Structures are given as C-alpha cells and as structure tokens.
C-alpha cells in the first residue's frame, strides 16, 4: 500500500494541506505502507524552492516522516510528455489548433448565454492532411484528451460510489502548446510511476477525479483507490481562508502551539476514533486510525478547541522537554533569567498554560517584583486588618524554613490564631507577591521565590 502527499510549492503549508498529509501518513503508518512526497512544482512562475523548504519544514515540525526522497514533478516533464504522445498515437488524444482567441470568443458566448463553456470538439475530426497543413503553417497546437461517451464511475472511500456523466466533461488539454503537461496528466503518470495505490486528498479535487480515471483507463494503468477528505470550514461555515485568521502551519508554530496538539487537532478534523477520546498522542492515533471512519461532512476549524488541546498536550510533556520548548519562545529581554529558576517554575506553571509564549508574561512575577496590584483584587482582598496581619507574619517568615510544607503550616496556623480564615490570608499574600489574583499554589510559589523576595514584596505591599 502506498500513499502520497503532493503539495504545490506556490504557498505555505496550509492547515488543510497538513490535514491531508496527516491522514495519508496515519493511513500508511497504521497499515504498514509507504508514505511518499511529491512536489508539484510544474507552475514554475509561482513555485519556489523557499516554499518547498517551508512545506517540508512544516511537515517535519508536525512529526511526519516520509519514505524515499521526494519526487520533483518538474523533473519528470519528458516522461509526462511521452505518455501524452502515446495517448495521441493510440487515438486517445488529438492535436487541437483552436487559438486562444477563438476559444475565448466561444467561452464568452457560452457564458453570455448562461452556460458553462465546454470545448466543442472542433479539432476532433481533422484529417491527417489538415493537421499536416496546420503544422506546416506553424500553428500552435495543444493535445486534448478524447473523452469517451458514457459515464465515469469510481469508488471513493469517503463518498462511496461516485459517478459523473462524461458529456459534462469536455476534451481537456493534456499537453500545452509549449510542450509542458497539464496537472491532470502529470498527476496520473506520477501516481502510477510512484506505485500509489490510494489517493487521499481534499474534496476540492473531487471534480478532477473522473478526468483522471479516464486517463488511467486510456493509459492502461491500474486505477488507485480514491478518498476525498471533507473540507475544513471557518467558524462561519465558509471554507477556511485567511479571513478566519491564521491558516498556515508556520503561523501556529510561531504562536506557540505544540506540534503534538496541532497533529491531534487536525487528525480529528474529519475523522473520529469512534469513541469519545480527544487527547490522543500520535502513537495512539496511529493505532486507532481507520480510513473507513473518515466523515463525509465538512468540519469546522475551532481555534478555541485547538487552544484547549494545546494546554492538554503541554500537561503531557516532561518538564525538561517543556522548558526546552519554552526557551525557544523566550523574549530577548529575559535572557538573564537563569535556567535554574526556570526549571523550578516550569512544574508550577505547566497546569496553567495554553500557549508557550504566555509563560513569559504569566510567570513574570517569578523574576520581577510586581509593578502594580490588580485593582479588583485589592478591593476584594485588601481588607482592614490584613496589613497588620502580614506585618505580624514577617518575623516568623524571617525564621521559617522555606519549603512549601513548612510555609503552609506556618501561614495556616497564623491565620487561625488571628481568627481569620486561611483564605483571608492566602489571597492577600498572593496579591502582595504577584500583583495578581491567580497563581500556582501559594506555598510552592513562595518556596521558589525564596525568603528574601517574599519578605521584600510583603513589606512593600
Ligand atoms: N498539488 C495538488 C494540490 O496542492 C494536489 C494534487 C493531488 O493531490 O492530486 O492541491
């Protein structure tokens, strides 16, 4: 079993493309098959090596590996052209001399009459003499596939039996006047030569498939199994696009999403394990993946859900691993915060993180005295009696053992003796130490901050 992902390097790796790649990868890895890459760079004007690198980096970042060197489509033009000529020699394609002007005129007339333009087959019946005359006159020519009569039926893993009447498909071009093959031809020859057995790609390619099936037949190739994956929609149920915000995998990487979360999230867009599992590492997804459970219905890209998943995957990371990833998002001005300090903070913040860069703003009180205090917090927590109570606590803190356990006992006992509930003391201390109303466990935090810092901040508050 062999599948492939065939991006065109004319743009970034879009989340829709990444989802297609992930489904192919999961299918190959779960079935012990091959996952190949093909760079469809035949549109030389719009393709670039930089984009190819971006796409490959994006795939690697997601944790996708591929078998064999990627196939570069532009290197295979001669092979595609040779197969085009074979189709012509075998009577399945013919030279067409209708110039762009003539065709444009016919297209406009068809559109004015409210119909879609289908090539009318003018050159289908040229005699060998007429062709020779046109060639001798140096008229530009393209090669068109001779669409047979009837219907084209194929089985699709997602859509089941799918059928198109051939009369709705015109004799499409397979070789351009400059001798380059069109996408339709290149994709079929390449999939055949690469031994692709299953073509899993976006629903936007569904209308190309009958043409490709006809080409497979005419070329005498074995037809692969097709599977067209449902589109990904934005929150307004329209096709996901730039309007909805980030759509390239690189943007999500920069924003501090984990590849594990992105992988998990995209794998569940249009597929489900059949139970209510949601947080699934790659290995678990590979184990559970079953291509027959791809959904027909489009799925909505819900970024809130992705955020939530990111938090869940952060909790699954080892502390050291999380620290390494956080460091990649460290703002330059914080390069002085020591790794020892960070190593102590990471386990405390881990439960509270959704995006990696947030760590650096949310945890700032671990390396910076608060510049101000949350106003609502002050109104709610800084009650009469609180400053006196904290002042009374200071001498004890000067002596105390600075471990979470010892601090907890000390503070709770002090609160009890004063007749205030523990909460009435804990919240103001948090406010004094962090300037904020929420933080990790106060006692763990105090132990990490250390005696000197805690005393300084409490005095100042
Ligand atoms: N290169 C095409 C694209 O990026 C994919 C072709 C295919 O999967 O058949 O949309």
mmCIF file with all atom_site columns, N, CA and C in Angstrom, residues 268 271-277 280 288 290 293 295:
data_model
loop_
_atom_site.group_PDB
_atom_site.id
_atom_site.type_symbol
_atom_site.label_atom_id
_atom_site.label_alt_id
_atom_site.label_comp_id
_atom_site.label_asym_id
_atom_site.label_entity_id
_atom_site.label_seq_id
_atom_site.pdbx_PDB_ins_code
_atom_site.Cartn_x
_atom_site.Cartn_y
_atom_site.Cartn_z
_atom_site.occupancy
_atom_site.B_iso_or_equiv
_atom_site.pdbx_formal_charge
_atom_site.auth_seq_id
_atom_site.auth_comp_id
_atom_site.auth_asym_id
_atom_site.auth_atom_id
_atom_site.pdbx_PDB_model_num
ATOM 1  N N  . UNK A 1 268 ? -8.362  14.957 14.055 1.00 0.00 ? 268 UNK A N  1
ATOM 2  C CA . UNK A 1 268 ? -9.777  14.818 14.425 1.00 0.00 ? 268 UNK A CA 1
ATOM 3  C C  . UNK A 1 268 ? -10.681 15.745 13.603 1.00 0.00 ? 268 UNK A C  1
ATOM 4  N N  . UNK A 1 271 ? -12.298 13.124 11.018 1.00 0.00 ? 271 UNK A N  1
ATOM 5  C CA . UNK A 1 271 ? -12.129 11.714 11.373 1.00 0.00 ? 271 UNK A CA 1
ATOM 6  C C  . UNK A 1 271 ? -12.386 11.591 12.863 1.00 0.00 ? 271 UNK A C  1
ATOM 7  N N  . UNK A 1 272 ? -12.865 10.435 13.280 1.00 0.00 ? 272 UNK A N  1
ATOM 8  C CA . UNK A 1 272 ? -13.047 10.245 14.717 1.00 0.00 ? 272 UNK A CA 1
ATOM 9  C C  . UNK A 1 272 ? -12.697 8.810  15.065 1.00 0.00 ? 272 UNK A C  1
ATOM 10 N N  . UNK A 1 273 ? -12.170 8.598  16.265 1.00 0.00 ? 273 UNK A N  1
ATOM 11 C CA . UNK A 1 273 ? -11.795 7.230  16.647 1.00 0.00 ? 273 UNK A CA 1
ATOM 12 C C  . UNK A 1 273 ? -13.027 6.362  16.928 1.00 0.00 ? 273 UNK A C  1
ATOM 13 N N  . UNK A 1 274 ? -14.212 6.967  16.889 1.00 0.00 ? 274 UNK A N  1
ATOM 14 C CA . UNK A 1 274 ? -15.410 6.167  17.107 1.00 0.00 ? 274 UNK A CA 1
ATOM 15 C C  . UNK A 1 274 ? -15.813 6.092  18.569 1.00 0.00 ? 274 UNK A C  1
ATOM 16 N N  . UNK A 1 275 ? -15.035 6.705  19.447 1.00 0.00 ? 275 UNK A N  1
ATOM 17 C CA . UNK A 1 275 ? -15.444 6.827  20.847 1.00 0.00 ? 275 UNK A CA 1
ATOM 18 C C  . UNK A 1 275 ? -15.192 8.274  21.247 1.00 0.00 ? 275 UNK A C  1
ATOM 19 N N  . UNK A 1 276 ? -15.225 8.571  22.560 1.00 0.00 ? 276 UNK A N  1
ATOM 20 C CA . UNK A 1 276 ? -15.123 9.998  22.882 1.00 0.00 ? 276 UNK A CA 1
ATOM 21 C C  . UNK A 1 276 ? -13.697 10.449 23.243 1.00 0.00 ? 276 UNK A C  1
ATOM 22 N N  . UNK A 1 277 ? -12.717 9.674  22.850 1.00 0.00 ? 277 UNK A N  1
ATOM 23 C CA . UNK A 1 277 ? -11.341 10.119 23.094 1.00 0.00 ? 277 UNK A CA 1
ATOM 24 C C  . UNK A 1 277 ? -11.056 11.387 22.295 1.00 0.00 ? 277 UNK A C  1
ATOM 25 N N  . UNK A 1 280 ? -5.183  12.648 22.042 1.00 0.00 ? 280 UNK A N  1
ATOM 26 C CA . UNK A 1 280 ? -4.551  11.421 21.573 1.00 0.00 ? 280 UNK A CA 1
ATOM 27 C C  . UNK A 1 280 ? -3.163  11.730 21.021 1.00 0.00 ? 280 UNK A C  1
ATOM 28 N N  . UNK A 1 288 ? -5.261  3.831  16.325 1.00 0.00 ? 288 UNK A N  1
ATOM 29 C CA . UNK A 1 288 ? -6.721  3.870  16.187 1.00 0.00 ? 288 UNK A CA 1
ATOM 30 C C  . UNK A 1 288 ? -7.172  4.180  14.764 1.00 0.00 ? 288 UNK A C  1
ATOM 31 N N  . UNK A 1 290 ? -8.505  4.481  11.271 1.00 0.00 ? 290 UNK A N  1
ATOM 32 C CA . UNK A 1 290 ? -9.238  3.596  10.364 1.00 0.00 ? 290 UNK A CA 1
ATOM 33 C C  . UNK A 1 290 ? -9.849  4.499  9.296  1.00 0.00 ? 290 UNK A C  1
ATOM 34 N N  . UNK A 1 293 ? -13.488 5.449  8.757  1.00 0.00 ? 293 UNK A N  1
ATOM 35 C CA . UNK A 1 293 ? -14.234 6.356  9.632  1.00 0.00 ? 293 UNK A CA 1
ATOM 36 C C  . UNK A 1 293 ? -14.016 7.835  9.292  1.00 0.00 ? 293 UNK A C  1
ATOM 37 N N  . UNK A 1 295 ? -15.185 11.156 7.981  1.00 0.00 ? 295 UNK A N  1
ATOM 38 C CA . UNK A 1 295 ? -16.551 11.663 7.908  1.00 0.00 ? 295 UNK A CA 1
ATOM 39 C C  . UNK A 1 295 ? -16.806 12.305 6.552  1.00 0.00 ? 295 UNK A C  1
#
